[in-house]
Amino acid sequence: MTLPAAVLWDMDGTLVDTEPYWIAAEHAIVEEHGGVWSDEYAHQLVGNDLMVSAQFIRDNSPITWEPERIIDELLVRVTAQVREHVPWRPGARKLLASLQEAGVPNALVTMSWRSLASAVVEALPEGTFAALVTGDEVEHGKPHPEPYHAAARMLGVDALDCIAIEDSPTGVRSAVAAGVLTIAVPHVVPVPLMRGAVQLPSLRGLTPHDLVSVVADERLARDAGVEDETTGGGG
């Protein structure tokens, strides 16, 4: 089996279990302003571009800060918790190491901003990620395909030859829209089934070759669809 040209990783909820940190920070800043936040609201923000999330918080709470300040306040709190303890998701670090050993480059594709992403990357061996795409450095965040296109471009590979690992509906839609075969590992919120993505309960015990096997049927379906479009077939 041919290994992927690269593996493109989401961060929050996929590589690290930081969603509880985000939810706690959201509750804190809203309640400090005399409002009430709910986990239902918090779950709507999972995987979103931070500007989208910040505007949602502003629209659904007494907070009148500009979205950029809301993001800054959230990032300060979440980053501080990450620097105290990085909550790795099961199997993630071992799979990262196995991919490196196999010569497969990894990219981090996150809607968190670079300040938080750097805190996570710094907790890993140097060179673990060959590229880093963050929410403050793209024009269009997830579910737009731009973040995944940007990662493939940085690595000098074709997105069609990569595999993405995601945990949220927003992230999966972004990767699939970019043409990246995707492994969804739902965590805080459920992920609907969609063409181009396969769901697994965990990354625990997976090898680089396992990733290829998991997406094999989706790859065949995609390639068959491309061939049909090219030849005018498909009935």
XYZ file of N, CA and C in Angstrom:
705
model
N 0.839 -1.194 0.000
C 0.000 0.000 0.000
C 0.879 1.251 0.000
N 0.499 2.237 -0.813
C 1.231 3.490 -0.859
C 0.789 4.376 0.301
N 1.746 4.881 1.039
C 1.415 5.762 2.153
C 0.953 7.117 1.627
N 0.194 7.869 2.424
C -0.259 9.184 1.963
C 0.916 10.133 1.765
N 0.718 11.107 0.888
C 1.755 12.118 0.672
C 1.973 12.941 1.939
N 0.930 13.084 2.737
C 1.009 13.798 4.020
C -0.248 13.500 4.815
N -0.159 13.694 6.121
C -1.333 13.610 6.985
C -1.564 14.997 7.574
N -2.781 15.481 7.429
C -3.158 16.838 7.826
C -4.069 16.761 9.040
N -3.573 17.252 10.149
C -4.232 17.086 11.442
C -4.982 18.336 11.876
N -6.226 18.154 12.284
C -6.903 19.163 13.093
C -6.271 19.128 14.488
N -6.474 20.193 15.265
C -5.861 20.235 16.588
C -6.877 20.038 17.714
N -7.755 21.024 17.938
C -8.669 20.971 19.082
C -9.685 19.851 18.926
N -9.643 18.893 19.846
C -10.562 17.768 19.806
C -10.043 16.575 19.033
N -8.987 16.776 18.235
C -8.416 15.700 17.426
C -7.044 15.305 17.941
N -6.135 16.264 17.981
C -4.795 16.026 18.512
C -4.784 16.199 20.035
N -5.486 17.213 20.498
C -5.539 17.509 21.936
C -6.990 17.722 22.365
N -7.300 17.331 23.577
C -8.664 17.438 24.098
C -8.850 18.792 24.764
N -8.745 19.856 23.955
C -8.853 21.211 24.497
C -10.266 21.760 24.484
N -11.215 21.036 23.899
C -12.577 21.576 23.859
C -13.109 21.915 25.256
N -12.847 21.092 26.300
C -13.301 21.507 27.640
C -12.666 22.828 28.100
N -11.425 23.088 27.678
C -10.770 24.357 28.021
C -11.510 25.528 27.359
N -11.850 25.355 26.072
C -12.580 26.406 25.359
C -13.946 26.650 25.995
N -14.648 25.575 26.302
C -15.987 25.710 26.867
C -15.931 26.410 28.227
N -14.939 26.041 29.043
C -14.784 26.689 30.357
C -14.478 28.173 30.195
N -13.642 28.506 29.218
C -13.292 29.915 28.988
C -14.512 30.704 28.508
N -15.316 30.102 27.650
C -16.533 30.768 27.176
C -17.486 31.033 28.339
N -17.712 30.009 29.159
C -18.574 30.188 30.335
C -18.046 31.331 31.207
N -16.741 31.351 31.427
C -16.149 32.329 32.346
C -16.342 33.760 31.855
N -16.017 34.020 30.585
C -16.091 35.425 30.138
C -17.543 35.897 30.030
N -18.435 35.012 29.659
C -19.851 35.410 29.578
C -20.398 35.673 30.978
N -20.095 34.787 31.917
C -20.610 34.952 33.279
C -19.990 36.158 33.963
N -18.741 36.480 33.633
C -18.112 37.683 34.196
C -18.811 38.960 33.725
N -19.533 38.857 32.615
C -20.287 40.002 32.105
C -21.767 39.935 32.481
N -22.098 39.023 33.406
C -23.472 38.941 33.885
C -24.396 38.107 33.032
N -23.833 37.360 32.082
C -24.650 36.537 31.215
C -24.653 35.081 31.626
N -25.379 34.278 30.876
C -25.447 32.836 31.106
C -25.072 32.146 29.796
N -24.113 31.269 29.861
C -23.684 30.502 28.695
C -24.162 29.073 28.865
N -24.344 28.359 27.764
C -24.816 26.980 27.835
C -23.899 26.086 27.024
N -23.860 24.810 27.397
C -23.075 23.854 26.619
C -23.662 23.696 25.219
N -24.966 23.923 25.070
C -25.581 23.866 23.744
C -24.971 24.921 22.829
N -24.835 26.143 23.344
C -24.167 27.195 22.580
C -22.716 26.805 22.306
N -22.037 26.333 23.355
C -20.621 25.987 23.218
C -20.410 24.934 22.143
N -21.283 23.943 22.094
C -21.126 22.863 21.112
C -21.350 23.348 19.686
N -22.106 24.435 19.522
C -22.293 25.005 18.180
C -21.012 25.637 17.652
N -20.083 25.924 18.545
C -18.846 26.605 18.143
C -17.699 25.646 17.855
N -17.876 24.367 18.128
C -16.786 23.403 17.963
C -16.339 23.347 16.507
N -15.047 23.571 16.293
C -14.467 23.484 14.958
C -14.564 24.748 14.136
N -15.256 25.772 14.646
C -15.479 26.990 13.867
C -14.239 27.863 13.788
N -14.222 28.718 12.766
C -13.306 29.843 12.719
C -13.550 30.686 13.977
N -12.472 31.153 14.601
C -12.635 31.878 15.873
C -13.384 33.196 15.702
N -13.256 33.850 14.556
C -14.020 35.076 14.349
C -15.517 34.790 14.324
N -15.889 33.678 13.743
C -17.294 33.270 13.725
C -17.774 32.990 15.146
N -16.946 32.261 15.901
C -17.311 31.942 17.283
C -17.422 33.195 18.142
N -16.470 34.106 17.976
C -16.472 35.335 18.780
C -17.714 36.172 18.478
N -18.108 36.255 17.217
C -19.307 37.011 16.863
C -20.547 36.341 17.446
N -20.562 35.007 17.451
C -21.682 34.272 18.043
C -21.782 34.579 19.539
N -20.655 34.584 20.225
C -20.650 34.899 21.659
C -21.167 36.320 21.890
N -20.719 37.241 21.073
C -21.159 38.642 21.198
C -22.668 38.766 20.971
N -23.173 38.006 19.996
C -24.597 38.084 19.655
C -25.498 37.392 20.673
N -24.929 36.514 21.484
C -25.747 35.709 22.401
C -25.360 35.888 23.867
N -24.797 37.051 24.175
C -24.412 37.338 25.560
C -24.378 38.852 25.756
N -24.181 39.297 27.002
C -24.096 40.741 27.242
C -22.759 41.351 26.813
N -21.813 40.550 26.358
C -20.486 41.060 26.000
C -20.597 41.993 24.802
N -19.991 43.185 24.934
C -20.009 44.165 23.843
C -18.623 44.371 23.234
N -17.634 43.613 23.685
C -16.298 43.715 23.096
C -16.347 43.398 21.612
N -15.355 43.928 20.892
C -15.177 43.532 19.503
C -14.754 42.062 19.453
N -15.075 41.355 18.366
C -14.724 39.927 18.278
C -13.242 39.639 18.527
N -12.367 40.534 18.053
C -10.927 40.310 18.253
C -10.559 40.260 19.737
N -11.206 41.116 20.542
C -10.902 41.095 21.973
C -11.459 39.836 22.634
N -12.629 39.395 22.196
C -13.178 38.147 22.730
C -12.215 36.994 22.447
N -11.695 36.944 21.217
C -10.737 35.895 20.855
C -9.500 35.978 21.739
N -8.972 37.180 21.918
C -7.776 37.344 22.754
C -8.017 36.832 24.171
N -9.179 37.162 24.730
C -9.489 36.727 26.095
C -9.591 35.205 26.180
N -10.236 34.603 25.188
C -10.340 33.140 25.172
C -8.963 32.497 25.024
N -8.161 33.021 24.104
C -6.853 32.427 23.839
C -5.936 32.489 25.052
N -5.966 33.605 25.768
C -5.126 33.737 26.962
C -5.457 32.641 27.967
N -6.742 32.398 28.172
C -7.169 31.406 29.163
C -6.863 29.983 28.705
N -7.173 29.680 27.439
C -6.961 28.318 26.951
C -5.463 28.020 26.853
N -4.680 28.976 26.351
C -3.232 28.763 26.225
C -2.594 28.534 27.587
N -3.027 29.278 28.600
C -2.479 29.096 29.947
C -2.734 27.679 30.446
N -3.925 27.158 30.189
C -4.228 25.785 30.616
C -3.409 24.759 29.845
N -3.214 24.999 28.540
C -2.411 24.076 27.732
C -0.967 24.051 28.218
N -0.438 25.219 28.588
C 0.950 25.257 29.064
C 1.111 24.548 30.408
N 0.023 24.472 31.175
C 0.059 23.710 32.431
C -0.061 22.215 32.166
N -0.924 21.855 31.207
C -1.145 20.433 30.903
C -1.700 20.284 29.502
N -0.993 19.528 28.647
C -1.472 19.260 27.287
C -2.290 17.966 27.323
N -3.588 18.057 27.065
C -4.458 16.867 27.146
C -4.502 16.114 25.811
N -3.523 15.284 25.553
C -3.437 14.584 24.268
C -4.613 13.633 24.087
N -5.090 13.522 22.865
C -6.140 12.560 22.548
C -5.528 11.163 22.411
N -6.272 10.120 22.747
C -5.730 8.758 22.715
C -5.151 8.380 21.340
N -3.921 7.897 21.349
C -3.277 7.403 20.137
C -2.647 8.455 19.259
N -2.897 9.735 19.526
C -2.454 10.793 18.610
C -0.930 10.915 18.562
N -0.283 11.014 19.714
C 1.178 11.196 19.704
C 1.898 9.992 19.111
N 1.413 8.794 19.416
C 2.054 7.596 18.887
C 1.915 7.524 17.372
N 0.741 7.893 16.859
C 0.538 7.892 15.415
C 1.416 8.947 14.748
N 1.528 10.113 15.355
C 2.416 11.152 14.823
C 3.849 10.629 14.709
N 4.325 9.986 15.758
C 5.694 9.464 15.759
C 5.859 8.388 14.687
N 4.861 7.533 14.533
C 4.933 6.469 13.528
C 4.969 7.041 12.113
N 4.206 8.090 11.885
C 4.212 8.729 10.571
C 5.572 9.349 10.275
N 6.162 9.991 11.275
C 7.497 10.559 11.087
C 8.509 9.476 10.747
N 8.451 8.386 11.487
C 9.386 7.278 11.249
C 9.216 6.703 9.844
N 7.977 6.739 9.328
C 7.696 6.209 7.999
C 7.995 7.224 6.893
N 8.417 8.430 7.277
C 8.746 9.453 6.289
C 7.561 10.210 5.744
N 6.419 10.147 6.447
C 5.213 10.859 6.010
C 5.149 12.204 6.742
N 5.165 13.320 6.015
C 5.092 14.618 6.688
C 3.716 14.874 7.298
N 3.704 15.614 8.394
C 2.469 15.999 9.077
C 2.300 17.515 9.016
N 1.070 17.957 8.865
C 0.750 19.380 8.957
C -0.360 19.551 9.983
N -0.316 20.655 10.719
C -1.372 20.992 11.666
C -2.260 22.035 11.007
N -3.558 21.743 10.933
C -4.509 22.638 10.263
C -5.602 22.967 11.271
N -5.476 24.112 11.912
C -6.345 24.443 13.037
C -6.959 25.818 12.891
N -8.162 25.980 13.408
C -8.780 27.293 13.440
C -8.386 28.073 14.686
N -7.686 27.431 15.620
C -7.072 28.185 16.704
C -5.989 29.086 16.129
N -5.658 30.140 16.859
C -4.647 31.062 16.356
C -3.255 30.567 16.744
N -2.241 31.170 16.122
C -0.883 30.640 16.236
C -0.395 30.611 17.691
N -0.818 31.543 18.508
C -0.331 31.566 19.897
C -0.668 30.265 20.618
N -1.865 29.744 20.416
C -2.254 28.490 21.053
C -1.636 27.295 20.331
N -1.674 27.312 19.006
C -1.098 26.198 18.250
C 0.374 26.015 18.581
N 1.089 27.103 18.748
C 2.518 27.018 19.071
C 2.751 26.357 20.426
N 1.856 26.636 21.381
C 1.998 26.021 22.709
C 1.863 24.507 22.621
N 0.998 24.031 21.729
C 0.827 22.584 21.544
C 2.028 22.004 20.800
N 2.432 22.654 19.720
C 3.553 22.157 18.906
C 4.837 22.096 19.732
N 5.042 23.081 20.595
C 6.261 23.117 21.411
C 6.333 21.972 22.413
N 5.200 21.329 22.675
C 5.185 20.195 23.603
C 5.525 18.879 22.902
N 5.750 18.941 21.593
C 6.101 17.760 20.803
C 7.559 17.837 20.377
N 8.167 16.709 19.990
C 9.542 16.743 19.498
C 9.677 17.707 18.316
N 10.805 18.389 18.245
C 11.038 19.350 17.173
C 10.902 18.668 15.810
N 10.213 19.340 14.898
C 10.058 18.802 13.559
C 8.881 17.872 13.382
N 8.075 17.696 14.443
C 6.915 16.807 14.319
C 5.997 17.272 13.203
N 5.753 18.586 13.139
C 4.915 19.136 12.077
C 5.781 19.899 11.078
N 5.608 19.541 9.802
C 6.367 20.187 8.736
C 5.690 21.469 8.261
N 4.432 21.662 8.618
C 3.692 22.870 8.250
C 2.631 23.142 9.296
N 2.289 24.419 9.443
C 1.302 24.833 10.437
C 0.399 25.889 9.814
N -0.898 25.585 9.744
C -1.898 26.523 9.227
C -2.824 26.871 10.382
N -2.959 28.166 10.672
C -3.787 28.594 11.803
C -4.879 29.551 11.349
N -5.896 29.679 12.185
C -7.074 30.446 11.815
C -6.832 31.918 11.578
N -5.789 32.483 12.206
C -5.498 33.897 12.021
C -4.666 34.160 10.774
N -4.323 33.103 10.032
C -3.439 33.267 8.877
C -4.094 32.819 7.566
N -5.399 32.570 7.593
C -6.139 32.245 6.361
C -7.270 33.247 6.195
N -7.653 33.474 4.951
C -8.753 34.406 4.695
C -10.090 33.769 5.017
N -10.219 32.485 4.689
C -11.464 31.762 4.925
C -11.188 30.577 5.842
N -11.876 30.513 6.968
C -11.691 29.400 7.890
C -12.561 28.213 7.524
N -12.398 27.129 8.270
C -13.261 25.971 8.087
C -14.713 26.398 8.315
N -15.670 25.898 7.537
C -15.650 24.733 6.633
C -15.159 25.021 5.222
N -14.655 26.217 4.943
C -14.083 26.508 3.626
C -12.854 25.616 3.409
N -12.578 25.204 2.181
C -11.427 24.324 1.935
C -10.070 25.004 2.012
N -10.035 26.335 2.098
C -8.747 27.045 2.057
C -7.696 26.525 3.037
N -8.043 26.259 4.318
C -6.984 25.809 5.246
C -6.292 24.533 4.771
N -7.051 23.592 4.232
C -6.437 22.342 3.780
C -5.685 22.516 2.472
N -6.181 23.365 1.586
C -5.424 23.676 0.381
C -4.093 24.344 0.747
N -4.141 25.226 1.743
C -2.928 25.918 2.166
C -1.897 24.938 2.719
N -2.342 23.975 3.522
C -1.414 22.992 4.099
C -0.753 22.159 3.009
N -1.546 21.683 2.044
C -0.982 20.883 0.950
C 0.024 21.705 0.156
N -0.311 22.966 -0.088
C 0.600 23.844 -0.836
C 1.915 24.042 -0.073
N 1.837 24.258 1.234
C 3.053 24.431 2.040
C 3.956 23.204 1.966
N 3.342 22.025 1.930
C 4.106 20.782 1.909
C 4.545 20.383 0.500
N 4.006 21.074 -0.508
C 4.344 20.745 -1.879
C 3.754 19.430 -2.349
N 2.550 19.103 -1.857
C 1.890 17.846 -2.225
C 0.505 18.160 -2.767
N -0.105 17.174 -3.411
C -1.466 17.295 -3.918
C -2.435 16.909 -2.801
N -3.421 17.768 -2.553
C -4.405 17.472 -1.502
C -5.080 16.124 -1.719
N -5.243 15.723 -2.969
C -5.905 14.451 -3.271
C -5.098 13.250 -2.784
N -3.805 13.453 -2.543
C -2.934 12.361 -2.095
C -2.722 12.349 -0.583
N -3.436 13.215 0.126
C -3.271 13.344 1.581
C -4.436 12.684 2.314
N -4.271 12.548 3.618
C -5.333 12.108 4.505
C -5.464 13.141 5.627
N -6.685 13.536 5.929
C -6.945 14.462 7.034
C -7.532 13.687 8.208
N -7.267 14.189 9.408
C -7.864 13.635 10.625
C -8.592 14.771 11.335
N -9.879 14.606 11.562
C -10.735 15.656 12.101
C -11.679 15.087 13.157
N -12.317 15.983 13.920
C -13.286 15.523 14.927
C -14.628 16.224 14.835
N -14.754 17.286 14.033
C -15.987 18.069 14.025
C -16.616 18.104 12.640
N -17.927 18.343 12.569
C -18.572 18.471 11.257
C -17.949 19.576 10.410
N -17.635 20.706 11.049
C -17.050 21.833 10.323
C -15.705 21.455 9.715
N -14.874 20.790 10.509
C -13.559 20.395 10.032
C -13.618 19.356 8.937
N -14.496 18.378 9.103
C -14.635 17.332 8.083
C -15.096 17.951 6.767
N -16.043 18.866 6.820
C -16.517 19.509 5.592
C -15.393 20.277 4.907
N -14.555 20.918 5.686
C -13.423 21.660 5.126
C -12.470 20.743 4.378
N -12.085 19.647 5.030
C -11.132 18.724 4.422
C -11.719 18.057 3.178
N -12.969 17.596 3.288
C -13.603 16.920 2.155
C -13.761 17.891 0.978
N -14.115 19.138 1.274
C -14.261 20.134 0.207
C -12.943 20.395 -0.506
N -11.831 20.195 0.208
C -10.502 20.369 -0.386
C -10.048 19.137 -1.157
N -10.870 18.084 -1.146
C -10.514 16.865 -1.849
C -9.653 15.915 -1.049
N -9.544 16.168 0.256
C -8.703 15.333 1.115
C -9.540 14.207 1.716
N -9.141 12.974 1.512
C -9.799 11.849 2.171
C -9.639 12.023 3.677
N -10.730 11.827 4.408
C -10.757 12.250 5.805
C -11.174 11.124 6.737
N -10.468 11.051 7.863
C -10.847 10.158 8.950
C -11.439 11.027 10.053
N -12.701 10.812 10.356
C -13.367 11.565 11.417
C -13.382 10.730 12.692
N -12.933 11.353 13.758
C -12.968 10.719 15.078
C -13.832 11.616 15.967
N -15.155 11.471 15.909
C -16.040 12.370 16.661
C -15.708 12.364 18.150
N -15.806 13.560 18.749
C -15.445 13.673 20.170
C -16.543 14.395 20.945
N -16.569 15.709 20.895
C -17.538 16.470 21.684
C -18.907 16.500 21.010
N -18.908 16.574 19.690
C -20.173 16.638 18.943
C -20.180 15.536 17.887
N -21.362 15.025 17.522
C -21.430 13.998 16.480
C -21.083 14.577 15.113
N -20.587 13.724 14.244
C -20.256 14.121 12.875
C -21.159 13.342 11.927
N -21.922 14.022 11.090
C -22.782 13.294 10.151
C -21.948 12.526 9.131
N -22.479 11.424 8.654
C -21.797 10.661 7.616
C -21.787 11.470 6.328
N -20.657 11.462 5.636
C -20.579 12.167 4.365
C -19.566 11.496 3.456
N -19.789 11.609 2.155
C -18.898 11.029 1.169
C -17.514 11.670 1.288
N -16.496 10.838 1.235
C -15.134 11.336 1.347
C -14.563 11.231 2.744
N -15.384 10.805 3.704
C -14.931 10.688 5.094
C -15.365 9.354 5.683
N -14.518 8.821 6.548
C -14.779 7.571 7.263
C -14.688 7.862 8.749
N -15.544 7.246 9.548
C -15.532 7.505 10.988
C -14.894 6.350 11.759
N -14.095 6.721 12.749
C -13.486 5.761 13.666
C -13.741 6.227 15.099
N -13.782 5.287 16.053
C -13.998 5.688 17.442
C -12.759 6.267 18.107
N -11.570 5.943 17.584
C -10.332 6.370 18.239
C -9.161 6.211 17.280
N -8.063 6.902 17.575
C -6.806 6.722 16.836
C -5.905 5.694 17.513
N -6.322 5.216 18.643
C -5.482 4.313 19.430
C -5.104 3.067 18.618
N -3.807 2.784 18.563
C -3.314 1.573 17.916
C -3.172 1.650 16.407
N -3.525 2.786 15.792
C -3.446 2.898 14.340
C -2.008 3.099 13.867
N -1.680 2.496 12.736
C -0.379 2.673 12.085
C -0.577 3.495 10.816
N 0.515 3.996 10.223
C 0.375 4.715 8.950
C -0.335 3.893 7.881
N -0.040 2.609 7.783
C -0.703 1.772 6.786
C -2.181 1.570 7.111
N -2.521 1.570 8.399
C -3.937 1.474 8.772
C -4.729 2.646 8.215
N -4.127 3.835 8.223
C -4.823 5.016 7.692
C -5.196 4.803 6.234
N -4.270 4.241 5.486
C -4.520 3.972 4.070
C -5.668 2.969 3.913
N -5.648 1.925 4.725
C -6.700 0.905 4.649
C -8.062 1.481 4.988
N -8.107 2.344 5.998
C -9.380 2.906 6.458
C -10.079 3.691 5.351
N -9.295 4.438 4.561
C -9.917 5.288 3.533
C -9.920 4.629 2.156
N -9.518 3.356 2.071
C -9.364 2.693 0.765
C -10.658 2.708 -0.049
N -11.780 2.374 0.575
C -13.044 2.329 -0.166
C -13.461 3.719 -0.641
N -13.258 4.726 0.219
C -13.594 6.093 -0.184
C -12.687 6.553 -1.326
N -11.421 6.132 -1.302
C -10.509 6.498 -2.389
C -10.979 5.880 -3.712
N -11.374 4.608 -3.661
C -11.857 3.945 -4.866
C -13.111 4.632 -5.410
N -14.028 4.968 -4.500
C -15.262 5.637 -4.921
C -14.958 7.001 -5.532
N -14.038 7.723 -4.905
C -13.681 9.049 -5.430
C -13.029 8.943 -6.799
N -12.071 8.034 -6.910
C -11.351 7.892 -8.172
C -12.279 7.415 -9.279
N -13.233 6.526 -8.930
C -14.208 6.072 -9.919
C -15.096 7.229 -10.369
N -15.448 8.088 -9.421
C -16.267 9.254 -9.768
C -15.532 10.217 -10.667
N -14.247 10.415 -10.385
C -13.430 11.288 -11.229
C -13.337 10.723 -12.641
N -13.157 9.397 -12.727
C -13.061 8.755 -14.035
C -14.363 8.896 -14.799
N -15.508 8.728 -14.104
C -16.805 8.876 -14.748
C -16.987 10.287 -15.302
N -16.560 11.276 -14.518
C -16.681 12.664 -14.963
C -15.824 12.911 -16.193
N -14.645 12.273 -16.206
C -13.718 12.480 -17.314
C -14.218 11.832 -18.601
N -14.813 10.631 -18.454
C -15.247 9.874 -19.627
C -16.687 10.137 -20.012
N -17.409 10.836 -19.128
C -18.823 11.078 -19.404
C -19.686 9.890 -19.050
N -19.135 8.941 -18.271
C -19.898 7.767 -17.885
C -20.700 8.023 -16.623
N -21.109 6.953 -16.011
C -21.819 7.057 -14.738
C -23.320 6.931 -14.894
N -23.780 6.783 -16.148
C -25.199 6.498 -16.371
C -26.125 7.621 -16.041
